[in-house]
Short mmCIF file of C-alpha atoms and ligand atoms in Angstrom, two decimals:
data_model
loop_
_atom_site.label_atom_id
_atom_site.label_comp_id
_atom_site.label_asym_id
_atom_site.label_seq_id
_atom_site.Cartn_x
_atom_site.Cartn_y
_atom_site.Cartn_z
CA MET A 1 -12.30 2.36 9.21
CA ASN A 2 -9.50 4.06 11.21
CA LYS A 3 -7.02 5.89 9.36
CA LYS A 4 -4.28 3.44 8.23
CA LEU A 5 -0.54 4.08 7.76
CA VAL A 6 1.08 1.58 5.13
CA ALA A 7 4.76 1.73 5.53
CA ASN A 8 6.34 0.78 2.16
CA TRP A 9 9.84 -0.25 2.76
CA LYS A 10 10.55 -0.84 -0.90
CA MET A 11 13.94 -2.53 -1.50
CA ASN A 12 15.14 -1.41 2.01
CA GLY A 13 15.25 -2.59 5.43
CA THR A 14 16.70 -5.48 7.22
CA LEU A 15 16.11 -7.59 10.32
CA ASP A 16 17.48 -4.87 12.38
CA LEU A 17 14.79 -2.38 11.20
CA LEU A 18 12.21 -5.00 11.96
CA ARG A 19 13.59 -5.27 15.47
CA GLU A 20 13.56 -1.62 15.88
CA TYR A 21 9.87 -1.47 14.89
CA GLY A 22 9.35 -4.04 17.62
CA PRO A 23 6.06 -3.22 19.68
CA LEU A 24 5.02 -0.78 16.84
CA LEU A 25 4.08 -3.79 14.70
CA HIS A 26 1.18 -4.40 17.18
CA ASP A 27 -0.31 -1.03 16.28
CA GLN A 28 -3.59 -1.80 14.58
CA ASN A 29 -3.20 1.44 12.46
CA LEU A 30 0.05 0.15 10.98
CA ILE A 31 0.61 -2.15 7.94
CA VAL A 32 4.19 -2.78 7.17
CA ALA A 33 5.21 -3.80 3.59
CA THR A 34 8.54 -5.43 4.17
CA PRO A 35 10.64 -7.06 1.29
CA SER A 36 9.27 -10.53 0.72
CA ILE A 37 12.24 -12.19 2.42
CA LEU A 38 11.40 -10.51 5.83
CA ILE A 39 7.60 -11.39 5.56
CA GLN A 40 7.78 -14.47 7.84
CA ALA A 41 9.81 -12.86 10.44
CA ALA A 42 7.60 -9.82 10.52
CA ALA A 43 4.46 -11.92 10.62
CA SER A 44 5.59 -14.04 13.60
CA SER A 45 4.21 -11.33 15.80
CA GLN A 46 0.42 -12.46 15.74
CA GLN A 47 -1.04 -8.97 15.74
CA ALA A 48 1.41 -7.63 13.07
CA GLN A 49 -0.36 -6.60 9.71
CA ILE A 50 2.27 -7.35 7.11
CA ALA A 51 2.01 -6.68 3.33
CA ALA A 52 3.94 -7.92 0.47
CA GLN A 53 5.07 -5.44 -2.09
CA ASP A 54 4.26 -7.68 -5.18
CA CYS A 55 3.14 -11.24 -6.21
CA SER A 56 3.57 -13.14 -9.29
CA MET A 57 1.10 -13.09 -12.26
CA PHE A 58 1.31 -16.80 -12.24
CA LYS A 59 -0.95 -18.93 -10.05
CA ARG A 60 0.00 -20.80 -6.97
CA PHE A 61 3.01 -23.04 -7.71
CA GLY A 62 4.88 -23.98 -10.73
CA ALA A 63 8.10 -23.75 -13.00
CA PHE A 64 8.48 -19.91 -12.73
CA THR A 65 12.01 -19.30 -11.63
CA GLY A 66 12.49 -16.41 -9.20
CA GLU A 67 8.64 -15.88 -8.85
CA VAL A 68 6.71 -15.73 -5.45
CA SER A 69 3.06 -16.45 -5.80
CA ALA A 70 0.19 -14.82 -3.84
CA GLN A 71 -0.48 -18.17 -2.16
CA MET A 72 3.12 -18.37 -0.92
CA LEU A 73 2.92 -14.79 0.60
CA LYS A 74 -0.27 -15.69 2.35
CA GLN A 75 1.36 -18.74 3.72
CA ALA A 76 4.36 -16.70 4.92
CA GLY A 77 2.03 -14.51 6.93
CA ALA A 78 1.12 -11.58 4.61
CA LYS A 79 -2.34 -10.16 4.87
CA PHE A 80 -2.09 -7.53 2.27
CA VAL A 81 -0.19 -7.00 -1.13
CA ILE A 82 0.78 -3.74 -2.80
CA LEU A 83 0.13 -4.02 -6.45
CA GLY A 84 0.49 -1.70 -9.44
CA HIS A 85 3.05 0.51 -7.76
CA SER A 86 4.35 3.20 -10.32
CA GLU A 87 7.89 1.99 -9.78
CA ARG A 88 6.98 -1.37 -11.05
CA ARG A 89 5.08 -0.08 -13.95
CA ARG A 90 7.97 2.27 -14.97
CA LEU A 91 11.08 0.17 -14.04
CA LEU A 92 9.79 -3.32 -14.63
CA LEU A 93 7.35 -2.52 -17.37
CA GLU A 94 4.27 -3.98 -15.69
CA THR A 95 1.24 -3.29 -17.75
CA SER A 96 -2.39 -3.09 -16.55
CA GLU A 97 -3.05 -6.54 -17.81
CA VAL A 98 -0.33 -7.99 -15.76
CA ILE A 99 -1.60 -5.98 -12.65
CA ARG A 100 -4.90 -7.33 -13.37
CA LEU A 101 -3.80 -10.87 -13.21
CA LYS A 102 -1.77 -10.37 -10.09
CA ILE A 103 -4.86 -8.69 -8.43
CA GLU A 104 -6.88 -11.73 -9.37
CA ASN A 105 -4.25 -14.06 -7.81
CA ALA A 106 -4.07 -12.08 -4.63
CA LEU A 107 -7.74 -12.10 -4.09
CA GLU A 108 -7.98 -15.75 -4.87
CA ALA A 109 -5.25 -16.21 -2.14
CA ALA A 110 -7.30 -14.21 0.28
CA LEU A 111 -4.90 -11.24 0.39
CA LYS A 112 -6.15 -7.78 0.64
CA VAL A 113 -4.98 -5.55 -2.15
CA ILE A 114 -3.54 -2.14 -2.11
CA HIS A 115 -3.97 -1.03 -5.69
CA CYS A 116 -1.69 1.97 -6.54
CA VAL A 117 -2.79 4.31 -9.21
CA SER A 118 -1.46 7.70 -10.30
CA GLU A 119 -2.79 10.67 -12.23
CA ASP A 120 -4.11 8.32 -14.82
CA PHE A 121 -6.34 6.47 -12.25
CA GLU A 122 -9.51 6.23 -14.48
CA SER A 123 -7.75 4.04 -17.03
CA GLN A 124 -5.61 2.21 -14.33
CA ILE A 125 -8.54 0.92 -12.23
CA SER A 126 -9.85 -2.23 -13.79
CA GLU A 127 -13.67 -2.46 -14.84
CA GLU A 128 -14.06 -5.45 -12.38
CA LEU A 129 -12.76 -3.39 -9.50
CA LYS A 130 -15.07 -0.47 -10.20
CA THR A 131 -17.98 -2.86 -9.31
CA ASN A 132 -16.39 -5.61 -7.44
CA SER A 133 -14.04 -6.53 -4.53
CA ASP A 134 -14.51 -5.46 -0.98
CA SER A 135 -10.85 -6.63 -0.41
CA VAL A 136 -9.29 -3.78 -2.58
CA TRP A 137 -8.07 -0.36 -1.37
CA ILE A 138 -6.99 2.28 -3.76
CA ALA A 139 -3.73 4.16 -3.02
CA TYR A 140 -3.65 7.41 -5.08
CA GLU A 141 0.05 8.28 -5.72
CA PRO A 142 0.71 10.96 -8.16
CA LEU A 143 4.02 10.52 -9.94
CA SER A 144 5.06 13.93 -9.19
CA ALA A 145 4.85 13.18 -5.50
CA ILE A 146 6.77 10.04 -5.14
CA GLY A 147 10.10 10.65 -3.41
CA THR A 148 10.22 14.16 -4.31
CA GLY A 149 9.21 15.96 -1.25
CA LYS A 150 6.32 17.87 -3.20
CA THR A 151 2.85 17.10 -2.61
CA PRO A 152 -0.37 18.25 -4.17
CA SER A 153 -2.56 20.42 -2.00
CA PRO A 154 -4.95 18.74 0.40
CA GLU A 155 -7.62 20.19 -1.66
CA GLU A 156 -6.31 18.62 -4.89
CA ILE A 157 -6.10 15.38 -3.10
CA GLN A 158 -9.61 15.60 -1.69
CA GLN A 159 -10.93 16.30 -5.35
CA VAL A 160 -9.19 13.13 -6.66
CA ALA A 161 -10.12 11.00 -3.81
CA LYS A 162 -13.84 11.97 -4.22
CA ARG A 163 -13.50 10.89 -7.92
CA ILE A 164 -11.99 7.61 -7.06
CA LYS A 165 -14.51 6.86 -4.38
CA ALA A 166 -17.30 7.63 -6.86
CA LEU A 167 -15.84 5.11 -9.42
CA THR A 168 -15.03 2.35 -7.01
CA GLN A 169 -16.64 2.81 -3.53
CA ARG A 170 -13.39 1.72 -2.10
CA PRO A 171 -11.26 3.13 0.70
CA VAL A 172 -8.69 5.46 -0.69
CA LEU A 173 -5.19 6.18 0.56
CA TYR A 174 -2.80 9.00 -0.35
CA GLY A 175 0.85 8.33 -1.01
CA GLY A 176 3.86 10.53 -2.18
CA SER A 177 6.29 12.34 0.06
CA VAL A 178 4.19 11.71 3.34
CA SER A 179 6.05 12.65 6.58
CA SER A 180 5.23 13.64 10.02
CA LYS A 181 5.22 17.26 8.67
CA ASN A 182 2.33 16.87 6.43
CA LEU A 183 0.55 13.68 7.48
CA MET A 184 -2.35 15.32 9.36
CA SER A 185 -3.18 17.57 6.40
CA PHE A 186 -4.13 14.46 4.55
CA CYS A 187 -5.46 12.26 7.31
CA CYS A 188 -7.83 14.92 8.38
CA LEU A 189 -9.62 14.74 5.00
CA GLU A 190 -12.88 12.67 5.22
CA GLU A 191 -12.27 11.13 1.81
CA ILE A 192 -8.71 9.75 2.88
CA ASP A 193 -8.74 6.58 4.73
CA GLY A 194 -4.94 6.42 5.25
CA VAL A 195 -1.42 6.94 3.66
CA LEU A 196 1.17 4.94 1.96
CA VAL A 197 4.62 6.11 3.26
CA GLY A 198 7.92 5.32 1.53
CA GLY A 199 11.11 7.03 2.66
CA ALA A 200 9.79 8.38 5.97
CA SER A 201 8.86 4.80 7.09
CA LEU A 202 12.49 3.80 7.32
CA LYS A 203 13.00 6.33 10.14
CA LEU A 204 11.84 4.96 13.47
CA SER A 205 11.34 8.44 14.95
CA GLU A 206 9.14 9.34 11.95
CA ILE A 207 6.92 6.17 12.02
CA GLU A 208 6.51 6.75 15.93
CA THR A 209 5.49 10.35 15.41
CA MET A 210 3.05 9.55 12.60
CA LEU A 211 1.23 6.75 14.52
CA LEU A 212 0.92 8.96 17.63
CA GLN A 213 -0.54 11.75 15.21
CA ILE A 214 -3.09 9.35 13.88
CA ARG A 215 -4.04 7.89 17.28
CA GLU A 216 -4.53 11.31 18.83
CA GLY A 217 -5.79 12.82 15.71
CA ILE A 218 -3.28 15.83 15.92
P1 LIG B 301 7.63 8.31 -0.66
O1 LIG B 301 7.18 6.99 -1.43
O2 LIG B 301 6.94 8.32 0.54
O3 LIG B 301 9.02 7.99 -0.51
O4 LIG B 301 7.36 9.33 -1.66
C1 LIG B 301 5.88 6.60 -1.49
C2 LIG B 301 5.52 5.36 -2.28
O5 LIG B 301 6.03 5.20 -3.36
O6 LIG B 301 4.70 4.45 -1.97
#
């Protein structure tokens, strides 16, 4: 697979940012994870690859106030969903069991899953995924690297990616303080299939530069 850039807007971004992204949304190396309220607008461009940032642990439809199901996200036009992000584990107290249910629902709704794990990846990757689904990518995001500007060395990331691949045989993304300054030191690694970018994805010039770097391999 070509190297992918998943832009994780988190609880940021408006229709204005979506408009600024404009034609970039057609770049097949780019997947944009907008807040769920923007998914429909983002996915109105046919070629856009849009991700949700979460889905409900409950199935399809029902009396679950405030929840958005995987099915609904799919209908809104999402093709992917990010699940198990450390911010949700830490701030919303999501457990591995909750994440497992969400992954199950996402796969049932035919969404591809970007399953985030951190240093504790061996216990975070569920047994089923070690042998199962072709529709899951693993995003390795060390806690110490998210939003800090500090990344592990490419050699360290390569070692971990090798271990994750040996466990899961799934594509592996790296996430945590990725920017145009360090992107290619990760993307040049054979074991890394792409990156998950938070803060830098909110700056158009950064996204443009990173997509160019991926396209040209520079
Ligand atoms: P960051 O976030 O790029 O701002 O470090 C990455 C993430 O949390 O997905």
